[in-house]
XYZ file of C-alpha atoms in Angstrom:
583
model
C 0.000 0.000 0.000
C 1.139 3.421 -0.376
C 1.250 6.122 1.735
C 0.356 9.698 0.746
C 2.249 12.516 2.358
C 0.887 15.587 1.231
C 2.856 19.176 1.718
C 1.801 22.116 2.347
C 2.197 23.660 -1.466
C 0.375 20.474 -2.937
C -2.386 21.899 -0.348
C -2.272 25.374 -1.589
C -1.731 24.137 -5.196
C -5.477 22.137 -4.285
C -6.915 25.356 -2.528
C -6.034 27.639 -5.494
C -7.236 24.864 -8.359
C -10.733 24.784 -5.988
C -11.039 28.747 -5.783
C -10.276 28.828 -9.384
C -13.325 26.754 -10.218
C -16.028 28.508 -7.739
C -14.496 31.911 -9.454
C -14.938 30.737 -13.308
C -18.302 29.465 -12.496
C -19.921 32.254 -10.549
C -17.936 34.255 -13.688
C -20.411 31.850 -15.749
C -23.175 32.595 -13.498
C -22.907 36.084 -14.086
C -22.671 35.905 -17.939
C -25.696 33.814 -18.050
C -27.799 36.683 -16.060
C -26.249 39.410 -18.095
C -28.384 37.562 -21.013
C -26.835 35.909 -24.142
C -27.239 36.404 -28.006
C -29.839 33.890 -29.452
C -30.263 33.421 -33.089
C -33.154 32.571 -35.101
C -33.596 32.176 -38.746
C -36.502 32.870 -40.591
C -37.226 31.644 -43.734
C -40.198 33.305 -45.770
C -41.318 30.519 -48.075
C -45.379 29.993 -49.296
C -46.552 26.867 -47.592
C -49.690 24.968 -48.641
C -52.517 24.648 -46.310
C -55.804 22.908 -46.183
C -58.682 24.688 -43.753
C -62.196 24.754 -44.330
C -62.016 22.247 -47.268
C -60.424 24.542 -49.574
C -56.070 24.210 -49.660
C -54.398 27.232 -50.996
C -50.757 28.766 -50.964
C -49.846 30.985 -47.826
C -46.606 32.776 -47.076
C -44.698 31.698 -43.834
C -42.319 31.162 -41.362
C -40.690 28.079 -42.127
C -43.433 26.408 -43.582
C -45.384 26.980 -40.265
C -48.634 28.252 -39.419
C -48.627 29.882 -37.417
C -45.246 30.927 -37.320
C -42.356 29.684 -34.613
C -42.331 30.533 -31.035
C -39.407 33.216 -30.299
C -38.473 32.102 -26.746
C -35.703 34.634 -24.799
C -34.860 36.041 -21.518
C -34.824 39.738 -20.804
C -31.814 41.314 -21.383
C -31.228 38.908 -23.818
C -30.157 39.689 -27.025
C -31.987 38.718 -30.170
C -30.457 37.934 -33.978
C -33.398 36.928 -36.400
C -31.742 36.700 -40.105
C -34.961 36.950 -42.200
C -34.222 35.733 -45.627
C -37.567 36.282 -48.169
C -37.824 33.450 -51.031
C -41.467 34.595 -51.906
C -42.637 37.160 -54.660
C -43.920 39.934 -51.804
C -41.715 42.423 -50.018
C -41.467 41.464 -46.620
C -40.705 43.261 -43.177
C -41.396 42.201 -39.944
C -42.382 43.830 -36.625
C -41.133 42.594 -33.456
C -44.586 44.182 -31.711
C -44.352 45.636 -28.488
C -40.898 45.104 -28.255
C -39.371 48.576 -26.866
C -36.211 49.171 -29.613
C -34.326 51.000 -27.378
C -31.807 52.595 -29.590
C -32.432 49.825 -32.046
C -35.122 51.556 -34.658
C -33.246 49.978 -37.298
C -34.708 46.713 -36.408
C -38.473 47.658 -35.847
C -39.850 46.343 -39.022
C -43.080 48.443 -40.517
C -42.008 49.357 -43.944
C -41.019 52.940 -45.197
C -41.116 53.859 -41.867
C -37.907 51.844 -40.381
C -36.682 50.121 -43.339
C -37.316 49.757 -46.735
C -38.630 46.327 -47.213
C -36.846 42.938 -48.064
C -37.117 42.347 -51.617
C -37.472 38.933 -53.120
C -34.125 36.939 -52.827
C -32.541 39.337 -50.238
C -32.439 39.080 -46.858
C -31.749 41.286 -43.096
C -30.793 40.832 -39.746
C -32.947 41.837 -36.608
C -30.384 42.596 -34.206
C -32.148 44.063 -30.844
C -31.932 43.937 -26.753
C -34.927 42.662 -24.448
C -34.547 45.460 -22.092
C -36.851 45.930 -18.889
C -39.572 43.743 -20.313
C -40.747 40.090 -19.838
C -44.168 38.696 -20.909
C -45.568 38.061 -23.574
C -45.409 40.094 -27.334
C -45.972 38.733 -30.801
C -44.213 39.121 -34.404
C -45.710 39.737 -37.545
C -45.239 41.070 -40.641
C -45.562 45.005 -41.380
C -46.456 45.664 -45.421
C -49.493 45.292 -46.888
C -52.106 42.498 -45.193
C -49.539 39.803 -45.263
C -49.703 40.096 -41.548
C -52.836 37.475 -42.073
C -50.410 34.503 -42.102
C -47.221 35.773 -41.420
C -47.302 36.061 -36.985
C -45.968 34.161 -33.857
C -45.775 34.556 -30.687
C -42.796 36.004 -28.611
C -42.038 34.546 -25.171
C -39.865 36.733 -22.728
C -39.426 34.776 -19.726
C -37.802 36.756 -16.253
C -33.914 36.631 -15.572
C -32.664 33.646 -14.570
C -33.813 32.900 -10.805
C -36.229 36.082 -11.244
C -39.882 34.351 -10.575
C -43.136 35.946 -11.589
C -44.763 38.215 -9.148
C -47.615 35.393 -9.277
C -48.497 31.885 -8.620
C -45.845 29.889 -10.732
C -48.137 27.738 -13.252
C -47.738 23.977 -13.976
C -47.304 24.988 -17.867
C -47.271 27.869 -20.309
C -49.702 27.355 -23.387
C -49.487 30.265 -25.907
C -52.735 30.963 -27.080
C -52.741 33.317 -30.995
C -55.704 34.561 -32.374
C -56.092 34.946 -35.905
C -58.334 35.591 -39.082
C -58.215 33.064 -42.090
C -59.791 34.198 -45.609
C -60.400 31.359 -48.089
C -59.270 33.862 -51.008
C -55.815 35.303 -51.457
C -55.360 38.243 -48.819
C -53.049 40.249 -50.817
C -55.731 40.350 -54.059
C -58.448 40.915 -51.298
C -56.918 44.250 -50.219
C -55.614 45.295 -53.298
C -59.067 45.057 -55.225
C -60.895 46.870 -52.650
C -57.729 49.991 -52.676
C -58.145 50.292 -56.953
C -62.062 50.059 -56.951
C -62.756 52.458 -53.325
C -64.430 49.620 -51.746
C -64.016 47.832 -48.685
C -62.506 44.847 -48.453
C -63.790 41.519 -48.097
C -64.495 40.247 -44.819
C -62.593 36.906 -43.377
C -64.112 33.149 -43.570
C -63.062 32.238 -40.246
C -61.411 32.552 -36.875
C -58.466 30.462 -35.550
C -57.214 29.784 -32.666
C -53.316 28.716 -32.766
C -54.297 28.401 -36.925
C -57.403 25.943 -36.443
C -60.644 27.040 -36.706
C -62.650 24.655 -34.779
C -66.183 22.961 -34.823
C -68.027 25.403 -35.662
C -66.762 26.095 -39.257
C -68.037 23.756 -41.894
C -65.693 20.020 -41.701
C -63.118 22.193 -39.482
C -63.718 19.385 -36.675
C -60.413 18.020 -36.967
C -58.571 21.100 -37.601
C -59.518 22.317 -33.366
C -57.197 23.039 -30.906
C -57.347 21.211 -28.007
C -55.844 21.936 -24.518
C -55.279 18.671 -22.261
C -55.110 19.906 -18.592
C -54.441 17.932 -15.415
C -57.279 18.597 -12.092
C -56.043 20.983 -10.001
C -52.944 22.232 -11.692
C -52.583 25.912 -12.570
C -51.861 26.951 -16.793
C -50.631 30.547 -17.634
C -52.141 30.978 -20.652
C -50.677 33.503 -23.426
C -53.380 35.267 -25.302
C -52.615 37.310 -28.630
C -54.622 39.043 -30.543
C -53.003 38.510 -34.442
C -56.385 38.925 -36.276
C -55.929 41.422 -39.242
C -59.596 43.372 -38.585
C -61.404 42.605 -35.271
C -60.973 42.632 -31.566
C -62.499 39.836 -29.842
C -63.949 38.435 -26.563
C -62.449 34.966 -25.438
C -63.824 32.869 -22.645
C -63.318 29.293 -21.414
C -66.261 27.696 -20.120
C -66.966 27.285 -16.438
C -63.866 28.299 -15.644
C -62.749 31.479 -14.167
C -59.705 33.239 -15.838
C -57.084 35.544 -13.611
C -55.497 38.281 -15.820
C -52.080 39.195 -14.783
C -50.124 40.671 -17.555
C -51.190 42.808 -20.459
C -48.233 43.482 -23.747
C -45.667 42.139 -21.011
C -46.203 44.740 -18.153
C -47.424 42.609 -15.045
C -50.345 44.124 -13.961
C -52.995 43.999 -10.234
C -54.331 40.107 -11.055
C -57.933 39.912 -11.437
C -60.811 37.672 -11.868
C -62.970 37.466 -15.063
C -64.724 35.142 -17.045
C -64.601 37.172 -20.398
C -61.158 39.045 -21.872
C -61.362 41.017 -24.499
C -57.932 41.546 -26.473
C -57.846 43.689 -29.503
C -55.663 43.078 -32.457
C -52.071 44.133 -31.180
C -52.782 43.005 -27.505
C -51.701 40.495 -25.730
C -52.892 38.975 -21.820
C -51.407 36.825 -19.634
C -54.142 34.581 -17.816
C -53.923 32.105 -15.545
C -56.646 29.536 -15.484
C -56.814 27.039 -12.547
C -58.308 23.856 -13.735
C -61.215 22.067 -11.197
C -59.525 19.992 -8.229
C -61.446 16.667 -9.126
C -61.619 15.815 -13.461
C -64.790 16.744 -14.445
C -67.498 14.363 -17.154
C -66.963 17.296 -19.367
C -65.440 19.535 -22.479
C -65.363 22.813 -22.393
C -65.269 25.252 -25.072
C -62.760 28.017 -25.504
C -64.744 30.207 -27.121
C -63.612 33.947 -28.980
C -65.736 35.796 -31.523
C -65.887 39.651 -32.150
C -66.278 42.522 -30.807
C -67.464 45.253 -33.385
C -68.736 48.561 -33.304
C -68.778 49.893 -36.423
C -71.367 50.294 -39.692
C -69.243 47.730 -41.951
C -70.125 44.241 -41.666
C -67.744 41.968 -40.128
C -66.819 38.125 -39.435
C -69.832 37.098 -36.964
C -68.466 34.058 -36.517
C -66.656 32.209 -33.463
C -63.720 30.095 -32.815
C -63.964 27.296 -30.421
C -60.944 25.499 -29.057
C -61.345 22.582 -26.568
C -60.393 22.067 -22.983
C -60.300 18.841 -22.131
C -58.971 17.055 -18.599
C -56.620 14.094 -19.082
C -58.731 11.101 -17.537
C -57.933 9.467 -14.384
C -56.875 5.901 -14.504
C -60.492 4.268 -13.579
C -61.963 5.816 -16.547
C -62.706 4.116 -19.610
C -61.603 5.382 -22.906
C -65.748 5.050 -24.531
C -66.568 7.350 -21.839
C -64.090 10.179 -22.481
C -64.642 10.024 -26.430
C -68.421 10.831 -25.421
C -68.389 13.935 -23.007
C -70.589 16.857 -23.372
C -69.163 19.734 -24.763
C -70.201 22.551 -23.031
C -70.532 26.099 -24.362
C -69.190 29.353 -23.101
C -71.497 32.556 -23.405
C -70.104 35.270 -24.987
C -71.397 39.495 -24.925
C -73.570 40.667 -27.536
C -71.095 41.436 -30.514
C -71.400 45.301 -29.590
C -71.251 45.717 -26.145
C -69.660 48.604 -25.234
C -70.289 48.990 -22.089
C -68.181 45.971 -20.981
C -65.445 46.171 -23.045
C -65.171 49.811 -21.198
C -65.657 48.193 -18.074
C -62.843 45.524 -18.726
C -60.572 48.030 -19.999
C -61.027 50.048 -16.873
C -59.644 46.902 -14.795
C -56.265 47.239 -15.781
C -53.923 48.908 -13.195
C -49.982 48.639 -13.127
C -48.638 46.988 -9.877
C -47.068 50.133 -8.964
C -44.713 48.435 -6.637
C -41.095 49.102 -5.629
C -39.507 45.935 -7.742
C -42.168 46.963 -10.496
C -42.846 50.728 -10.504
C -45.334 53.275 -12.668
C -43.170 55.323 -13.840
C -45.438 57.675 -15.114
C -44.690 61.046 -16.081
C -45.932 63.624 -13.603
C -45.204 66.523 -15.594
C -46.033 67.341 -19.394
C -43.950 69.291 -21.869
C -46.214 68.640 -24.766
C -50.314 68.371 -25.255
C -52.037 66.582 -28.302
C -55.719 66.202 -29.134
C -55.833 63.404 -32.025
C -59.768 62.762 -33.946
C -59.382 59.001 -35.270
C -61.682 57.700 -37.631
C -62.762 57.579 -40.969
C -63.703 59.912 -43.822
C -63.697 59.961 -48.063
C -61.183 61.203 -50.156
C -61.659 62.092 -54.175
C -60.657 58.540 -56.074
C -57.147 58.524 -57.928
C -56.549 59.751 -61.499
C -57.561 57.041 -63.638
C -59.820 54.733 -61.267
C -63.839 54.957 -60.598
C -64.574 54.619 -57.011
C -67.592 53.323 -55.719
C -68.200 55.860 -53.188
C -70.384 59.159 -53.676
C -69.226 61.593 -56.107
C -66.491 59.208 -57.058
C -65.044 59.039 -53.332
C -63.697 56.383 -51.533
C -63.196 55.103 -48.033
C -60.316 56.872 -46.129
C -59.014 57.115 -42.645
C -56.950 59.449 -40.692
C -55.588 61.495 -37.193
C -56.372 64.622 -36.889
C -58.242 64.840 -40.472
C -54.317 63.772 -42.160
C -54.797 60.676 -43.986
C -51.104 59.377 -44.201
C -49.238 59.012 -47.509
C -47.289 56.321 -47.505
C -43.373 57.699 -48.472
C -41.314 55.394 -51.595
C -38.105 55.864 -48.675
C -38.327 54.837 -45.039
C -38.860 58.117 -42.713
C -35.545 56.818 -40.682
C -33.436 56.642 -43.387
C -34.398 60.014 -44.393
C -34.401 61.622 -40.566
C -30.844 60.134 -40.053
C -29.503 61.393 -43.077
C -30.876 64.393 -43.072
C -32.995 64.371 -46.526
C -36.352 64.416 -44.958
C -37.409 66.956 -47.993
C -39.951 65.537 -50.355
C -39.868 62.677 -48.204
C -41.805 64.204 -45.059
C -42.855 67.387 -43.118
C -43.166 68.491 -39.570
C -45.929 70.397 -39.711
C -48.727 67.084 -38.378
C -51.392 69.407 -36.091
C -51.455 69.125 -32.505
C -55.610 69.595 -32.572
C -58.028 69.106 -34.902
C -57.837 71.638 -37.661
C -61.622 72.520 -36.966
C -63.801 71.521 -34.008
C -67.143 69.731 -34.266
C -69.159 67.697 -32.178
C -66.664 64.911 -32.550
C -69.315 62.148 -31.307
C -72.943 63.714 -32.460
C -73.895 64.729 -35.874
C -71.188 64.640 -38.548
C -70.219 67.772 -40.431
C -71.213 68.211 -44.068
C -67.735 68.038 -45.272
C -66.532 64.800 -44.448
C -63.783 64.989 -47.125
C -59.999 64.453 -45.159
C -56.680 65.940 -46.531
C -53.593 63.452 -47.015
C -49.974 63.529 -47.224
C -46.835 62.676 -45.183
C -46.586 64.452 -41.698
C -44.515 63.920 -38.557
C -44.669 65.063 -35.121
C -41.141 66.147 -34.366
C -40.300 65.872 -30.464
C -36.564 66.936 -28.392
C -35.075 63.985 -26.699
C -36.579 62.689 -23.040
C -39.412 64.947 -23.299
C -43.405 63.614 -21.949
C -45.955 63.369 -23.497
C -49.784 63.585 -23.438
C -51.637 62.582 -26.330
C -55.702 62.380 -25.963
C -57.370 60.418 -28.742
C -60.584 60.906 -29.721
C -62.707 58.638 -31.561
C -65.717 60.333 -34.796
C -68.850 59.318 -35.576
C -68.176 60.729 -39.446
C -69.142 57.284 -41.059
C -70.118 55.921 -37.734
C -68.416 55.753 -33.810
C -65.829 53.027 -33.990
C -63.161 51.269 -32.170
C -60.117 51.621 -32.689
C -57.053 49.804 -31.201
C -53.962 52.235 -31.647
C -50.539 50.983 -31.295
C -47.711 53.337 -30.489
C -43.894 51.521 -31.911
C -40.746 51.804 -29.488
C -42.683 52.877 -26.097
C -44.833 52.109 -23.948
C -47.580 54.408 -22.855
C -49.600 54.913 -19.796
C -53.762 54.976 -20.011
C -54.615 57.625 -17.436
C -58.378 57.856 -18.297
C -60.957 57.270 -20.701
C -64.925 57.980 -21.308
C -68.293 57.976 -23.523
C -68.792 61.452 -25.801
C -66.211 64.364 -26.180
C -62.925 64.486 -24.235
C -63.678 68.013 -21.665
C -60.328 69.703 -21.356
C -61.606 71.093 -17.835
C -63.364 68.484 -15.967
C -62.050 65.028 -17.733
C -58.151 65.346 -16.527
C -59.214 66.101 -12.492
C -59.932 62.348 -12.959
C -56.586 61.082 -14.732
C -54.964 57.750 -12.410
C -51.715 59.383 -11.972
C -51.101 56.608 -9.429
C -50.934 53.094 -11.030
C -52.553 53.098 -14.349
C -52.279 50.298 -16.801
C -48.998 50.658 -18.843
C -49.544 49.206 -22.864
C -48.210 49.693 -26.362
C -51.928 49.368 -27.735
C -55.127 50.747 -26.269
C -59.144 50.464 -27.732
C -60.306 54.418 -28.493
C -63.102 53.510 -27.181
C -66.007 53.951 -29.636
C -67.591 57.084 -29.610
C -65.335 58.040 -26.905
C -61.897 59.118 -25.682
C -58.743 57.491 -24.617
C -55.743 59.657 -22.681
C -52.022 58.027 -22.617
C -48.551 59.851 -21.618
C -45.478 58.704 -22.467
C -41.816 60.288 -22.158
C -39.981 60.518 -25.761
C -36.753 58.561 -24.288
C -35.878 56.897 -27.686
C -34.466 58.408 -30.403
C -35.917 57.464 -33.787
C -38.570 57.067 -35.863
C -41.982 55.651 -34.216
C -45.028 54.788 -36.109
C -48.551 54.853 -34.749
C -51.351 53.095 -36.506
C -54.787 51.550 -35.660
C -54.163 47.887 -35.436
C -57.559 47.221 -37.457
C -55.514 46.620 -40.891
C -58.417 48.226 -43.027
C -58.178 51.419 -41.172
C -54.378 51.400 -41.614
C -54.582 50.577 -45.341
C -56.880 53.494 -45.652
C -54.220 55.681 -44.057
C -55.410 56.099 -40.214
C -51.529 56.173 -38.961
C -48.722 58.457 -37.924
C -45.019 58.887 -36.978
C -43.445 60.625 -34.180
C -39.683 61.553 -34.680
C -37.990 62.005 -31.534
C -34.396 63.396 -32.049
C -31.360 62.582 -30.261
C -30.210 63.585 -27.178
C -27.128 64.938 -25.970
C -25.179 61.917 -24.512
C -23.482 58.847 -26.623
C -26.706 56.482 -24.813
C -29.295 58.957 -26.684
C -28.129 58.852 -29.877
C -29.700 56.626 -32.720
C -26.580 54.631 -34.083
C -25.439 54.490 -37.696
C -28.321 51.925 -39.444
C -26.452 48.726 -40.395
C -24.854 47.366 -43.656
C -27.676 45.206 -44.504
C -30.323 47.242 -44.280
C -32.591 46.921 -47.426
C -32.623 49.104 -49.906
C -35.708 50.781 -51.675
């Protein structure tokens, strides 16, 4: 046998080896909760797909539809190469997603970027900063938003947990629209004739439509739960046209995150989530398995004169059986049905929006702006303008449909604005001069004015670095009071207040929640009402703001803000990057 005699260096050799290792990996440690780079690539390709009997040829994501799950941590770092083998431009829009510094990679066309022509392709290089949640991608040019969408999953840091019961599993759950006919002829028809579009086929929930669609029973999505277990379920809103209400039958749902802000949990049985939203819900499943199905129900919400898809979606929740039962019996349970509002009530989708309240604590403040620098009053909603040279319109006097803010219908540019603002050739690109008010006053919400006719072209709001903002928007009853769900790019706003009828400059703000109101990058204007946000100008760029109702944007009910840079290195926009697409 032999004997070992150890000294005292081969100790200190053994001490400084062991040190060593707990240094490199708490070193490790660190990098990991620093974040890391993850890459993704996305292929655009057309895919065929079968639903509602009829197959036909749809662009995507890698052949999938819907398109993959983006899965990151915040402060991770995100590298999408987007490479587009199809005949359509293509951008796409990381929604929601902040773009701190990063407007290069915020995807709506000829506002960011010019879009990625057939054969070329771009890298989305950006930072999850201060957010975690849930967002969504999709693409920004023309409708081909109706198939091209996924949803974006930003878990907490590592060993962060959520500021809520940790669920058993995370099921996202994506809304969407399907049309039988091609999308891209749908919207282009109805722009060279001055009609309005057609009007979708179906629903879908993750992509299936369900059982109540004509031989869609096999194309349903089904959710197997276990009794008594707890699922955080990821609602998004992806439809093109129309905000919906979603419910689960029997069950009670616990809302506790809206576009990845955590928000005050509470109970409902009915969300409503227009297009550009998403909700975090958690749904507890019953403690002993029920002799049941339940529906997951969502159909629309709509306000408006124009017809719409009255259809629903149904999805199935179904409990995984115990052992004892029999597999004859489980084939043959009931279905039953969840009860859904009327299809325009607007009283509870007020109501529900009210709910909505930041957490407002220390670990997750409301940082909302006390003080404003600037004031806007916005109209949204819809008008006519005279039909192009060369085309017959079938609206009055040769008119057609049009939308705008503040009576501007906006012109879509042949450069993006960025390009232009960072180079300093915004001239015959853009102007400055968008109004801060309506150019006249009427009674926004009672009897329309005789001229309904709305003036176009490209305007910006210009805005100094770091500056807040209040911006009240104002829904018109010109062609009829309407919702509208308006999405601001690259910040988040805070909704302070909203109401039925015309905004009152002098009573209305005494009742602004200053304290913890619900923080969002798309709010409902309410129809026939008013909606008030703030938010502080803290990123230099180019922002877009649209209503998320892709009709209304087609027609040209959208915006830009450019905020300038600031004075420090951390406030400036950097240099946009070799691959950016050309126009």
């Amino acid at each position: 046998m032999v004997s070992l005699v150890l000294t005292s260096s081969d100790i200190f050799r053994a001490l400084f080896l062991a040190l060593s290792v707990v240094w490199l990996l708490s070193d490790l440690a660190f990098a990991k909760h620093a974040g890391i780079t993850r890459h993704y690539k996305f292929d655009i390709k057309m895919q065929s797909v079968t639903r509602l009997c009829q197959t036909k040829n749809i662009v995507t994501v890698n052949g999938q539809f819907p398109g993959p799950r983006i899965i990151a941590r915040e402060g991770d770092r995100l590298l999408i190469k987007v490479v587009n083998h199809v005949k359509y431009n293509v951008t796409i829009h990381w929604h929601g997603i902040r773009q701190i510094r990063s407007g290069w990679a915020d995807g709506p066309a000829y506002v960011t970027q010019c879009p990625i022509q057939t054969g070329q392709s771009y890298v989305y290089n950006f930072t999850l900063t201060g957010q975690r949640g849930t967002l969504f991608w999709h693409a920004h040019i023309s409708w081909l938003r109706a198939t091209l969408y996924g949803p974006i999953v930003i878990l907490p840091k590592k060993h962060a947990s959520y500021p809520f019961p940790h669920p058993y599993k995370e099921v996202p759950i994506v809304f969407g629209e399907w049309w039988k006919a091609d999308t891209e002829t749908i919207i282009n028809q109805a722009m060279a004739t001055g009609g309005a579009p057609n009007i979708s086929d179906a629903f879908t929930i993750n992509g299936l439509p369900g059982p109540s669609y004509n031989c869609s029973a096999k194309d349903t999505f089904k959710l197997k739960v276990k009794a008594g277990k707890t699922y955080l379920l990821r609602l998004v809103n992806a439809a093109l046209n129309d905000e919906l209400f979603f419910r689960v039958a029997n069950h009670t749902l616990t809302v506790v995150e809206a576009d990845a802000v955590y928000v005050k949990p509470f109970k409902t049985d009915i969300v409503l989530i227009t297009p550009g939203q998403t909700t975090n819900v958690l749904l507890r499943a019953k403690s002993k398995t029920p002799s049941a199905k339940f529906a997951m129900s969502a159909r629309p919400y709509a306000t408006g004169p124009a017809t719409f898809d009255n259809t629903t979606t149904i999805g199935i929740l179904e409990y995984e059986k115990s052992a004892s039962a029999s597999k004859s019996n489980h084939k043959n349970l009931p279905l039953l049905k969840a009860k859904l509002p009327q299809f325009n009530d607007s009283s509870y989708a007020m109501k529900f929006q009210r709910k909505f309240r930041s957490l407002a604590t220390a670990k997750f403040p409301a940082k909302v702006p006390k003080n404003v620098d600037r004031r806007f009053f916005f109209t949204v909603g819809l008008g006519i303008l005279p039909c192009s040279k060369n085309q017959t319109c079938q609206g009055p006097n040769n008119t057609r449909p049009a939308a705008a803010v503040n009576n501007v219908s906006f012109v879509q540019p042949n450069i993006a604005l960025l390009q232009a603002h960072f180079f300093n050739k915004s001239k015959g690109v853009y102007t400055t001069n968008f109004p801060t008010n309506p150019p006249f006053k009427f009674n926004y919400t009672g009897t329309p004015p005789k001229n309904i006719m709305l003036s176009s072209g490209t305007k910006v709001v210009a805005l100094p670095f770091n500056i807040s903002v209040e911006l009240v928007m104002q829904d018109t009853s010109i062609l009829g009071a309407e919702s509208h769900p308006l999405h601001l790019h690259g910040f988040n706003f805070f909704v302070l207040g909203q109401g039925v009828g015309n905004f009152d400059p002098k009573k209305d703000p005494a009742k602004f929640n200053l304290v913890d109101p619900a923080e969002r990058n798309t709010v409902g204007v309410p129809a026939g009402g008013w909606v008030a946000i703030r938010f502080l100008a803290d990123n230099p760029g180019v922002w877009f703001m649209h209503c998320h109702l892709e009709v209304h944007t087609s027609w040209g009910l959208k915006m830009a803000w450019v905020v300038n840079d600031g004075k420090g290195r951390k406030q400036k926009l950097p240099p946009p990057p070799a691959d950016l697409p050309k126009c």
